[in-house]
Amino acid sequence: MTGGRFPDRFLWGTATAAHQVEGGNHANDWWAWEQVPGHIKNNDRSDPACQHYERYISDFDLLRSLHQNAHRLSLEWSRIEPAPGKFSSTALAHYRDVLQALGDRGMEPFVTLHHFTNPTWIANAGGWDAPGTAEYFARFAERVTDALGDLARYWITINEPTVIAYQGYVRGEWPPGRRDLGAAVRVLATLLRGHWLAYERIKRRRPELQVGLAHHLRVFDPARWFAPQDRVVAAAFGRVFNETILRSLRQGRLVFPLTRAGKRSGPRHSQDFIGVNYYTRELVKFNHRYGAELFGERMLPAEARRSDLKWELYPDGLYRTLLSLRRERRPIFITENGIADAQDTMRPEFLLTHVGAMLRAIESGAPVRGYFHWTCFDNFEWAEGYSAKFGLIACDPLTQERRPRPSARLYAQICLTNQVPASVEPPPAPPRSVEPAGPADLR
Ligand code: IFM
């Protein structure tokens, strides 16, 4: 690696989601889910998380001192609209203060409207399996645009729609805990409609805003390159998990398999930028027992470097993903990329190799304009509770002490110099054999 520079005005930041950091979010479906023993590791709960709702000023000061010039956060729908059509001026005023605080520090805000949680009243009405939710979401987006649209230029409608459908309706490990493929397809179709409606309303109110969606994109390779059946199922995974939403948004209509939920359409090219959440790759092996998972058993290369959650460190996947996105002809932001690593032994390598892969992709023509590391502070990692530590900065939910890990300083150096430090060892050679993956979740 050469120590090449990133383009001028490149954005460097970290990303969070309201429910994972704020604490005190008791009016949504996740909070209800957390009350049931066994749903969350160690029966952890999202309150207090990082108490970021109260501590955002000192938190932003800390991030700014680490030379970050951008920040991604989400608004908690259940705070802003705790009951249908009743919008809280207190919550909106709070988020105005939050966005203003970022602006005051010279940090470009990226605002997510929906990051996994639904207000209790939405969940009770059927969540995203109820067609009307798309309209409710669009109304929320419109209201928020009116209240906050002057304070942020970049808006993300929905975070990781495929993960919502998969974890909540295929695996049943997240709310609402269902295992119903038909429902998963309907949910994805409604999420897309929610994006389309929100995109149109936001642009109608404020055409200057840049509106996108954060896609969880994962590389799926055949476990055995010589086995045609593995190649077929790996391609099917890529098609369904990575391609369906992108193609539907490009074409302005649902594409297969979402057409099974009926015909729906929206504006073509309804993304002003592409948000990429990239973490890892998986190898896929044909297995007839995995009917509900496209007949693909997901595996990990046996000698893979892996995170605390047993996700492979695979920086080349980011490079490959970014190159494949050139065809979208849209600016790209890495809206998430990170690693669960409590000891911070792998994070420095993860950072350097992924940022290096991003630079290579830029040099090959991928229009990447910014990078948000997931995440600044250890936080509430959904079903993993506080056990998975993704933070550049350790955060103890009991004491609320923030302790920057060595990789926080490494990242600060990258942000400050706008380049990859020169003395980076090349990543290890790719492994040859495979073994079954850990818990088969797709986040
Ligand atoms: O913590 C999550 C985030 O909410 C969505 N993307 C993946 C992250 C790590 O699992």
XYZ file of N, CA and C in Angstrom, residues 202-293:
276
model
N -39.750 14.176 0.573
C -38.611 14.999 1.010
C -38.183 15.920 -0.136
N -38.067 15.346 -1.335
C -37.597 16.140 -2.471
C -38.596 17.242 -2.840
N -39.891 16.926 -2.644
C -40.893 17.950 -2.948
C -40.739 19.137 -1.996
N -40.507 18.830 -0.703
C -40.365 19.923 0.269
C -39.045 20.655 0.099
N -37.970 19.877 -0.126
C -36.637 20.476 -0.201
C -35.814 19.772 -1.273
N -35.940 20.232 -2.510
C -35.265 19.540 -3.621
C -33.746 19.482 -3.463
N -33.202 20.375 -2.654
C -31.746 20.430 -2.559
C -31.181 19.304 -1.685
N -32.041 18.641 -0.912
C -31.527 17.598 -0.021
C -31.114 16.368 -0.826
N -30.094 15.692 -0.336
C -29.593 14.474 -0.966
C -30.145 13.282 -0.188
N -30.885 12.438 -0.884
C -31.615 11.369 -0.196
C -31.162 10.017 -0.724
N -30.831 9.125 0.192
C -30.410 7.769 -0.201
C -30.919 6.740 0.788
N -30.344 5.549 0.682
C -30.759 4.438 1.545
C -29.475 3.708 1.919
N -29.401 3.151 3.122
C -28.184 2.423 3.526
C -28.400 0.930 3.285
N -27.646 0.407 2.319
C -27.772 -1.008 1.937
C -26.743 -1.830 2.701
N -27.177 -2.922 3.270
C -26.190 -3.870 3.803
C -25.773 -4.764 2.645
N -24.545 -4.615 2.191
C -24.067 -5.401 1.053
C -22.991 -6.358 1.546
N -23.148 -7.600 1.154
C -22.248 -8.636 1.641
C -21.768 -9.429 0.432
N -20.527 -9.899 0.476
C -20.040 -10.700 -0.644
C -20.372 -12.164 -0.371
N -20.938 -12.829 -1.373
C -21.209 -14.265 -1.267
C -20.401 -14.981 -2.339
N -19.470 -15.804 -1.907
C -18.674 -16.583 -2.854
C -19.028 -18.056 -2.707
N -18.904 -18.833 -3.806
C -19.162 -20.275 -3.677
C -18.127 -20.908 -2.748
N -18.579 -21.831 -1.907
C -17.649 -22.509 -1.001
C -16.640 -23.311 -1.811
N -17.112 -23.889 -2.944
C -16.218 -24.678 -3.809
C -16.374 -24.131 -5.232
N -15.339 -23.456 -5.714
C -15.442 -22.840 -7.042
C -15.725 -23.875 -8.117
N -15.261 -25.127 -7.886
C -15.439 -26.169 -8.916
C -16.847 -26.748 -8.906
N -17.688 -26.414 -7.891
C -19.016 -27.031 -7.789
C -20.075 -26.092 -8.366
N -20.671 -26.456 -9.518
C -21.644 -25.534 -10.132
C -22.809 -25.231 -9.198
N -23.229 -26.212 -8.385
C -24.378 -25.957 -7.509
C -24.037 -24.889 -6.446
N -22.784 -24.851 -6.000
C -22.386 -23.798 -5.052
C -22.375 -22.437 -5.749
N -21.927 -22.467 -6.990
C -21.883 -21.186 -7.724
C -23.298 -20.651 -7.919
N -24.218 -21.558 -8.191
C -25.600 -21.116 -8.414
C -26.187 -20.535 -7.122
N -26.009 -21.229 -5.989
C -26.644 -20.692 -4.768
C -25.945 -19.412 -4.292
N -24.622 -19.334 -4.480
C -23.932 -18.088 -4.081
C -24.446 -16.923 -4.924
N -24.629 -17.178 -6.219
C -25.146 -16.102 -7.089
C -26.566 -15.734 -6.672
N -27.362 -16.739 -6.286
C -28.743 -16.449 -5.872
C -28.748 -15.589 -4.604
N -27.838 -15.879 -3.673
C -27.735 -15.050 -2.471
C -27.423 -13.602 -2.833
N -26.426 -13.435 -3.695
C -26.042 -12.083 -4.093
C -27.204 -11.361 -4.757
N -27.896 -12.115 -5.588
C -29.018 -11.526 -6.328
C -30.109 -11.060 -5.356
N -30.509 -11.961 -4.457
C -31.635 -11.632 -3.576
C -31.202 -10.618 -2.511
N -30.079 -10.882 -1.870
C -29.708 -10.041 -0.734
C -29.139 -8.688 -1.156
N -28.329 -8.681 -2.197
C -27.660 -7.421 -2.572
C -28.338 -6.676 -3.723
N -28.877 -7.452 -4.666
C -29.276 -6.831 -5.936
C -30.722 -6.353 -5.985
N -31.612 -7.077 -5.266
C -33.046 -6.835 -5.467
C -33.425 -5.386 -5.205
N -32.944 -4.860 -4.101
C -33.330 -3.485 -3.746
C -32.693 -2.501 -4.725
N -31.414 -2.708 -5.001
C -30.736 -1.777 -5.912
C -31.424 -1.744 -7.270
N -31.758 -2.928 -7.775
C -32.396 -2.973 -9.104
C -33.793 -2.355 -9.061
N -34.532 -2.650 -7.994
C -35.888 -2.087 -7.895
C -35.822 -0.566 -7.859
N -34.845 -0.034 -7.127
C -34.745 1.426 -7.029
C -34.301 2.040 -8.352
N -33.421 1.324 -9.043
C -32.983 1.820 -10.347
C -34.155 1.883 -11.316
N -34.915 0.796 -11.338
C -35.964 0.665 -12.352
C -37.283 1.321 -11.939
N -37.415 1.641 -10.649
C -38.669 2.253 -10.210
C -39.830 1.279 -10.195
N -39.524 -0.001 -9.992
C -40.597 -1.006 -9.849
C -40.024 -2.192 -9.089
N -40.902 -2.961 -8.482
C -40.431 -4.142 -7.773
C -39.917 -5.160 -8.771
N -38.771 -5.773 -8.479
C -38.272 -6.852 -9.341
C -38.376 -8.164 -8.569
N -38.282 -9.283 -9.294
C -38.402 -10.593 -8.676
C -37.339 -10.753 -7.573
N -37.619 -11.340 -6.419
C -38.851 -12.020 -6.022
C -39.904 -11.102 -5.397
N -39.616 -9.784 -5.382
C -40.577 -8.902 -4.706
C -41.884 -8.783 -5.476
N -41.847 -9.141 -6.758
C -43.082 -9.095 -7.552
C -44.130 -10.047 -6.961
N -43.686 -10.993 -6.144
C -44.650 -11.913 -5.521
C -45.550 -11.177 -4.532
N -45.116 -9.978 -4.111
C -45.959 -9.181 -3.213
C -46.926 -8.302 -4.005
N -46.915 -8.430 -5.316
C -47.803 -7.609 -6.151
C -46.996 -6.597 -6.928
N -47.689 -5.831 -7.761
C -46.994 -4.834 -8.592
C -46.970 -3.506 -7.856
N -45.803 -2.936 -7.725
C -45.754 -1.584 -7.177
C -44.658 -0.826 -7.879
N -44.835 0.472 -7.944
C -43.783 1.232 -8.615
C -43.541 2.550 -7.904
N -42.443 3.173 -8.252
C -42.071 4.460 -7.666
C -41.211 5.184 -8.677
N -40.608 6.283 -8.265
C -39.759 7.006 -9.207
C -38.534 6.176 -9.572
N -38.047 6.315 -10.792
C -36.803 5.640 -11.162
C -35.632 6.388 -10.542
N -34.559 5.666 -10.304
C -33.324 6.266 -9.759
C -33.598 7.105 -8.511
N -34.273 6.518 -7.553
C -34.655 7.300 -6.366
C -33.580 7.242 -5.283
N -32.336 7.322 -5.687
C -31.244 7.457 -4.727
C -30.303 8.525 -5.261
N -30.088 9.575 -4.483
C -29.132 10.599 -4.902
C -27.710 10.156 -4.588
N -27.587 9.235 -3.654
C -26.288 8.618 -3.355
C -26.565 7.192 -2.889
N -25.537 6.367 -2.935
C -25.689 4.987 -2.484
C -24.983 4.857 -1.133
N -25.718 4.441 -0.126
C -25.117 4.168 1.189
C -24.747 2.695 1.265
N -23.498 2.434 1.630
C -23.010 1.044 1.683
C -22.625 0.684 3.112
N -23.280 -0.322 3.656
C -22.845 -0.891 4.931
C -22.143 -2.202 4.590
N -20.830 -2.221 4.728
C -20.086 -3.436 4.379
C -19.328 -3.958 5.604
N -19.472 -5.241 5.853
C -18.785 -5.863 6.986
C -17.944 -7.074 6.603
N -18.501 -7.968 5.756
C -17.822 -9.249 5.595
C -18.295 -9.974 4.344
N -17.754 -11.161 4.128
C -18.292 -12.037 3.071
C -18.597 -13.394 3.692
N -19.369 -14.160 2.961
C -19.623 -15.535 3.372
C -19.465 -16.453 2.179
N -19.060 -17.682 2.460
C -19.008 -18.697 1.420
C -20.312 -19.477 1.482
N -20.807 -19.871 0.338
C -22.108 -20.537 0.298
C -21.969 -21.898 -0.368
N -22.524 -22.913 0.304
C -22.451 -24.290 -0.200
C -23.867 -24.810 -0.392
N -24.112 -25.448 -1.515
C -25.449 -26.011 -1.748
C -25.751 -27.063 -0.685
N -26.951 -26.968 -0.094
C -27.373 -27.978 0.883
C -28.899 -28.068 0.799
N -29.415 -29.236 0.430
C -30.867 -29.356 0.188
C -31.667 -29.156 1.473
N -31.001 -29.244 2.628
C -31.738 -29.041 3.890
C -31.993 -27.560 4.180
N -31.414 -26.668 3.412
C -31.548 -25.223 3.681
C -32.544 -24.553 2.732
N -33.707 -25.214 2.578
C -34.703 -24.707 1.638
C -35.112 -23.269 1.914
N -35.299 -22.924 3.195
C -35.759 -21.566 3.518
C -34.663 -20.536 3.289
N -33.440 -20.992 3.052
C -32.322 -20.063 2.843
C -31.746 -20.266 1.445
